[in-house]
Amino acid sequence: MFQHSLLGERTNLFKMVTGMVRTLIAGNWKMNGLKSSLSEVDAVITQLGDFPDAADCLICPPATLVVPMQERAGARLKVGAQSCHPEAFGAFTGDLSAEQLKDAGASYVIVGHSERRSEHGERSAYVQEQAHACLRAGIVPIVCVGESFAQRQRGETKDTVIRILRKSLPTLGSSDSIVVAYEPLWAIGTGLVPSDEEIAEVHQVIRDLLVELYQDRGADLRILYGGSMKPSNAAEILAIKNVNGGLIGGASLKAADFMAIYAAAVA
Ligand code: PGA
């Protein structure tokens, strides 16, 4: 408890001193949602108006809902997608390019999510190509990374995260931006969450890597935490140093839960 409040105080001080990094609360709907689910989006949009515009709010629905979501989104809600093909167009049946997603209204695309890496065999070199495709199209890629439970138990968390990120992160042009999402594989959809200290440790090594790769700009890029973030733990996680937002799966599907997390971000 004492350690936690210390962490929180340091974080608030950090945020006051830097004042630069705007929190991003991002929902990843995965393969959930029909047109009827847009009522949840309407509720999110209405409720956003009750909060100060002090953090970005994003939903990445399945591709079928990007257009109708964007049409109703207004200024406060951003719309994203969950994957893209590296090429701009061509004979790639079933795929969507970053340009097409941009055309549909997406301003962010999640790349390298562990479910894509495991279900579709997407490796880091491919993830890097996807990230470059996003930048080419004027979209911000959210590059995901995380360790397995076995890797954590073997004490390989930091090495794993850095190794994957070095291969996955794109080269940045002067006007480009990226987001990194740290998502421990064992925390996704399980209800399990690392301790505050464990999250702080990983986010710090990611911050150090971003500064190494992108110099000063690396200090301001957002690093999200993802994996069983919910209303009951959001405030605590968002107070950790170098946690600049959340990537939220299950708890983003209901407007009430998602907005409770947003409320923690702007409190
Ligand atoms: P979860 O998913 O919040 O349901 O754990 C997070 C994610 O996979 O992005």
Short mmCIF file of C-alpha atoms and ligand atoms in Angstrom, two decimals:
data_model
loop_
_atom_site.label_atom_id
_atom_site.label_comp_id
_atom_site.label_asym_id
_atom_site.label_seq_id
_atom_site.Cartn_x
_atom_site.Cartn_y
_atom_site.Cartn_z
CA MET A 1 0.00 0.00 0.00
CA PHE A 2 2.78 2.38 1.02
CA GLN A 3 4.75 1.40 -2.06
CA HIS A 4 1.71 1.94 -4.21
CA SER A 5 1.03 5.45 -2.96
CA LEU A 6 4.70 6.27 -3.49
CA LEU A 7 4.43 5.06 -7.06
CA GLY A 8 1.32 7.15 -7.58
CA GLU A 9 2.90 10.31 -6.16
CA ARG A 10 5.97 9.91 -8.31
CA THR A 11 3.79 9.41 -11.33
CA ASN A 12 1.68 12.46 -10.74
CA LEU A 13 4.83 14.49 -10.27
CA PHE A 14 6.24 13.03 -13.48
CA LYS A 15 3.09 13.88 -15.37
CA MET A 16 3.07 17.40 -13.96
CA VAL A 17 6.72 17.94 -14.84
CA THR A 18 6.54 16.52 -18.37
CA GLY A 19 2.93 17.57 -18.97
CA MET A 20 3.37 16.24 -22.48
CA VAL A 21 1.85 12.82 -22.74
CA ARG A 22 -1.88 12.76 -23.28
CA THR A 23 -3.48 9.60 -21.96
CA LEU A 24 -5.12 7.26 -24.50
CA ILE A 25 -7.93 4.95 -23.46
CA ALA A 26 -8.32 2.45 -26.29
CA GLY A 27 -10.94 -0.27 -26.63
CA ASN A 28 -10.16 -3.42 -28.60
CA TRP A 29 -13.46 -5.06 -29.45
CA LYS A 30 -11.73 -8.04 -31.10
CA MET A 31 -14.26 -10.19 -33.05
CA ASN A 32 -17.21 -8.81 -31.10
CA GLY A 33 -19.94 -6.45 -32.18
CA LEU A 34 -22.83 -6.25 -34.61
CA LYS A 35 -24.67 -3.19 -35.88
CA SER A 36 -26.87 -3.52 -32.80
CA SER A 37 -23.76 -2.88 -30.66
CA LEU A 38 -23.59 0.68 -31.96
CA SER A 39 -25.97 1.59 -29.15
CA GLU A 40 -23.02 1.09 -26.79
CA VAL A 41 -21.02 3.53 -28.92
CA ASP A 42 -23.83 6.07 -28.73
CA ALA A 43 -23.72 5.74 -24.96
CA VAL A 44 -19.94 6.26 -24.97
CA ILE A 45 -20.28 9.38 -27.14
CA THR A 46 -22.98 10.83 -24.90
CA GLN A 47 -21.04 10.10 -21.72
CA LEU A 48 -17.79 11.52 -23.11
CA GLY A 49 -19.53 14.89 -23.12
CA ASP A 50 -19.79 14.68 -19.32
CA PHE A 51 -16.01 14.48 -18.90
CA PRO A 52 -13.30 17.05 -19.50
CA ASP A 53 -11.48 16.51 -22.80
CA ALA A 54 -8.35 15.50 -20.91
CA ALA A 55 -7.62 12.10 -22.48
CA ASP A 56 -8.07 10.56 -25.91
CA CYS A 57 -10.76 7.90 -26.30
CA LEU A 58 -10.52 5.29 -29.07
CA ILE A 59 -12.50 2.21 -30.04
CA CYS A 60 -11.10 -0.36 -32.47
CA PRO A 61 -14.18 -2.32 -33.57
CA PRO A 62 -14.20 -5.15 -36.12
CA ALA A 63 -13.66 -3.74 -39.63
CA THR A 64 -17.37 -4.10 -40.45
CA LEU A 65 -18.18 -1.38 -37.92
CA VAL A 66 -15.45 1.15 -38.67
CA VAL A 67 -17.59 3.16 -41.10
CA PRO A 68 -20.82 3.34 -39.06
CA MET A 69 -18.84 4.03 -35.91
CA GLN A 70 -16.87 6.82 -37.57
CA GLU A 71 -20.08 8.33 -38.96
CA ARG A 72 -21.45 8.87 -35.48
CA ALA A 73 -18.19 9.39 -33.59
CA GLY A 74 -17.98 13.21 -33.47
CA ALA A 75 -14.90 14.97 -32.17
CA ARG A 76 -14.28 13.12 -28.91
CA LEU A 77 -14.29 9.47 -30.00
CA LYS A 78 -11.60 8.17 -32.34
CA VAL A 79 -12.08 5.01 -34.38
CA GLY A 80 -9.41 2.45 -35.18
CA ALA A 81 -8.93 -1.02 -36.61
CA GLN A 82 -7.33 -4.23 -35.40
CA SER A 83 -4.93 -5.24 -38.18
CA CYS A 84 -3.91 -4.36 -41.73
CA HIS A 85 -2.03 -5.80 -44.70
CA PRO A 86 1.41 -4.28 -45.40
CA GLU A 87 0.60 -3.58 -49.09
CA ALA A 88 -1.59 -0.67 -50.19
CA PHE A 89 -3.75 -2.71 -52.62
CA GLY A 90 -3.64 -5.88 -54.69
CA ALA A 91 -4.54 -9.56 -54.86
CA PHE A 92 -4.77 -10.29 -51.14
CA THR A 93 -8.16 -11.92 -50.67
CA GLY A 94 -9.76 -11.16 -47.35
CA ASP A 95 -7.26 -8.52 -46.30
CA LEU A 96 -7.61 -4.78 -45.78
CA SER A 97 -4.89 -2.21 -46.34
CA ALA A 98 -4.01 0.69 -44.07
CA GLU A 99 -5.11 3.01 -46.90
CA GLN A 100 -8.54 1.36 -46.98
CA LEU A 101 -8.89 1.61 -43.22
CA LYS A 102 -7.87 5.26 -43.33
CA ASP A 103 -10.43 5.79 -46.10
CA ALA A 104 -13.07 4.17 -43.85
CA GLY A 105 -12.24 6.58 -41.03
CA ALA A 106 -9.68 4.73 -38.89
CA SER A 107 -6.98 6.88 -37.32
CA TYR A 108 -5.24 4.07 -35.38
CA VAL A 109 -4.57 0.41 -36.18
CA ILE A 110 -3.52 -2.24 -33.67
CA VAL A 111 -0.62 -4.31 -35.05
CA GLY A 112 1.11 -7.31 -33.53
CA HIS A 113 -1.60 -8.19 -31.04
CA SER A 114 -0.73 -11.52 -29.45
CA GLU A 115 -3.90 -13.07 -30.88
CA ARG A 116 -2.73 -12.14 -34.39
CA ARG A 117 0.77 -13.37 -33.63
CA SER A 118 -0.51 -16.75 -32.38
CA GLU A 119 -3.64 -17.30 -34.51
CA HIS A 120 -2.23 -15.96 -37.79
CA GLY A 121 1.49 -16.56 -37.36
CA GLU A 122 2.28 -12.86 -37.68
CA ARG A 123 5.91 -12.43 -36.74
CA SER A 124 7.70 -9.29 -35.68
CA ALA A 125 9.18 -8.56 -39.13
CA TYR A 126 5.64 -8.64 -40.53
CA VAL A 127 4.37 -6.47 -37.69
CA GLN A 128 7.05 -3.92 -38.55
CA GLU A 129 5.86 -3.95 -42.19
CA GLN A 130 2.30 -3.38 -40.97
CA ALA A 131 3.47 -0.49 -38.81
CA HIS A 132 5.25 1.06 -41.80
CA ALA A 133 2.06 0.61 -43.86
CA CYS A 134 0.11 2.50 -41.20
CA LEU A 135 2.58 5.37 -41.25
CA ARG A 136 2.49 5.43 -45.06
CA ALA A 137 -1.31 5.79 -44.87
CA GLY A 138 -1.23 8.45 -42.15
CA ILE A 139 -2.45 6.13 -39.41
CA VAL A 140 -0.95 5.71 -35.94
CA PRO A 141 0.01 2.06 -35.35
CA ILE A 142 -0.47 0.63 -31.87
CA VAL A 143 2.36 -1.90 -31.67
CA CYS A 144 1.66 -4.67 -29.15
CA VAL A 145 4.23 -6.67 -27.22
CA GLY A 146 4.17 -9.01 -24.25
CA GLU A 147 5.77 -12.02 -22.60
CA SER A 148 4.27 -15.45 -22.00
CA PHE A 149 3.78 -16.78 -18.49
CA ALA A 150 6.69 -19.20 -18.99
CA GLN A 151 8.96 -16.34 -20.08
CA ARG A 152 8.00 -14.34 -16.99
CA GLN A 153 8.66 -17.32 -14.74
CA ARG A 154 12.08 -17.79 -16.30
CA GLY A 155 12.91 -14.13 -15.61
CA GLU A 156 12.96 -13.30 -19.33
CA THR A 157 10.26 -10.62 -19.39
CA LYS A 158 12.38 -7.55 -20.10
CA ASP A 159 14.62 -9.30 -22.63
CA THR A 160 11.59 -10.72 -24.44
CA VAL A 161 9.77 -7.39 -24.63
CA ILE A 162 12.86 -5.56 -25.90
CA ARG A 163 13.75 -8.29 -28.41
CA ILE A 164 10.23 -8.28 -29.89
CA LEU A 165 10.00 -4.49 -29.97
CA ARG A 166 13.37 -4.02 -31.67
CA LYS A 167 12.07 -6.17 -34.53
CA SER A 168 8.51 -4.77 -34.57
CA LEU A 169 8.96 -1.01 -34.23
CA PRO A 170 9.04 1.10 -37.41
CA THR A 171 11.39 3.84 -38.52
CA LEU A 172 9.69 7.14 -37.82
CA GLY A 173 9.45 10.03 -40.27
CA SER A 174 9.36 13.54 -38.81
CA SER A 175 5.57 13.78 -38.63
CA ASP A 176 4.93 10.13 -37.71
CA SER A 177 3.69 8.86 -34.38
CA ILE A 178 3.28 5.44 -32.83
CA VAL A 179 1.84 3.94 -29.66
CA VAL A 180 3.25 0.89 -27.88
CA ALA A 181 0.98 -1.44 -25.91
CA TYR A 182 2.52 -3.69 -23.28
CA GLU A 183 0.22 -6.68 -22.94
CA PRO A 184 1.50 -9.64 -20.91
CA LEU A 185 0.04 -12.66 -22.73
CA TRP A 186 -0.99 -14.30 -19.46
CA ALA A 187 -2.98 -11.21 -18.42
CA ILE A 188 -5.14 -10.99 -21.56
CA GLY A 189 -8.70 -12.05 -20.82
CA THR A 190 -7.67 -13.93 -17.68
CA GLY A 191 -8.37 -11.45 -14.89
CA LEU A 192 -4.71 -11.71 -13.89
CA VAL A 193 -2.67 -8.50 -13.75
CA PRO A 194 1.02 -7.93 -12.97
CA SER A 195 1.88 -5.98 -9.83
CA ASP A 196 2.34 -2.21 -10.09
CA GLU A 197 6.08 -2.71 -9.71
CA GLU A 198 6.17 -5.27 -12.50
CA ILE A 199 4.24 -2.96 -14.83
CA ALA A 200 6.48 0.00 -13.92
CA GLU A 201 9.60 -2.05 -14.60
CA VAL A 202 8.52 -3.12 -18.09
CA HIS A 203 7.19 0.30 -19.04
CA GLN A 204 10.51 1.83 -18.00
CA VAL A 205 12.54 -0.49 -20.25
CA ILE A 206 10.12 0.26 -23.10
CA ARG A 207 10.56 4.00 -22.46
CA ASP A 208 14.34 3.60 -22.47
CA LEU A 209 14.17 1.74 -25.78
CA LEU A 210 11.91 4.38 -27.35
CA VAL A 211 14.35 7.11 -26.34
CA GLU A 212 17.25 5.04 -27.70
CA LEU A 213 15.47 4.51 -31.03
CA TYR A 214 13.72 7.86 -31.46
CA GLN A 215 15.76 10.20 -29.23
CA ASP A 216 13.77 13.01 -27.58
CA ARG A 217 10.56 12.03 -29.32
CA GLY A 218 10.69 8.67 -27.57
CA ALA A 219 10.01 10.44 -24.27
CA ASP A 220 6.56 11.54 -25.46
CA LEU A 221 5.32 8.43 -27.26
CA ARG A 222 2.48 6.72 -25.46
CA ILE A 223 2.96 3.35 -23.79
CA LEU A 224 -0.35 1.66 -22.98
CA TYR A 225 -0.88 -1.18 -20.53
CA GLY A 226 -3.25 -3.95 -21.67
CA GLY A 227 -4.45 -7.16 -20.07
CA SER A 228 -7.50 -7.40 -17.80
CA MET A 229 -7.72 -3.67 -17.25
CA LYS A 230 -11.13 -2.91 -15.76
CA PRO A 231 -12.94 -0.22 -13.75
CA SER A 232 -11.68 -1.63 -10.44
CA ASN A 233 -7.97 -1.52 -11.31
CA ALA A 234 -7.75 1.26 -13.92
CA ALA A 235 -6.96 4.17 -11.59
CA GLU A 236 -4.16 2.25 -9.91
CA ILE A 237 -2.61 1.09 -13.21
CA LEU A 238 -2.96 4.48 -14.90
CA ALA A 239 -1.09 6.12 -12.00
CA ILE A 240 2.06 4.08 -12.65
CA LYS A 241 4.98 5.96 -14.15
CA ASN A 242 5.22 5.60 -17.94
CA VAL A 243 1.71 4.17 -18.22
CA ASN A 244 0.09 6.56 -20.69
CA GLY A 245 -3.19 4.77 -21.12
CA GLY A 246 -4.79 1.40 -21.58
CA LEU A 247 -5.66 -1.09 -24.30
CA ILE A 248 -8.85 -2.68 -23.07
CA GLY A 249 -10.53 -5.78 -24.42
CA GLY A 250 -13.43 -7.27 -22.49
CA ALA A 251 -14.16 -4.16 -20.42
CA SER A 252 -14.45 -1.99 -23.55
CA LEU A 253 -17.55 -3.80 -24.82
CA LYS A 254 -19.94 -2.17 -22.36
CA ALA A 255 -20.12 1.61 -22.34
CA ALA A 256 -20.51 1.72 -18.55
CA ASP A 257 -17.27 -0.19 -17.92
CA PHE A 258 -15.33 1.60 -20.64
CA MET A 259 -16.43 5.01 -19.40
CA ALA A 260 -15.57 4.09 -15.82
CA ILE A 261 -12.02 3.46 -17.07
CA TYR A 262 -12.05 6.75 -19.00
CA ALA A 263 -13.23 8.49 -15.83
CA ALA A 264 -10.17 7.15 -14.01
CA ALA A 265 -7.95 8.58 -16.77
CA VAL A 266 -9.33 12.12 -16.49
CA ALA A 267 -9.79 12.19 -12.71
P1 PGA B 1 -8.56 -7.89 -22.07
O1 PGA B 1 -7.85 -7.81 -23.51
O2 PGA B 1 -8.73 -6.47 -21.59
O3 PGA B 1 -9.86 -8.58 -22.34
O4 PGA B 1 -7.65 -8.66 -21.18
C1 PGA B 1 -6.86 -6.85 -23.78
C2 PGA B 1 -6.35 -7.03 -25.18
O5 PGA B 1 -6.20 -8.17 -25.64
O6 PGA B 1 -6.06 -6.03 -25.87
#
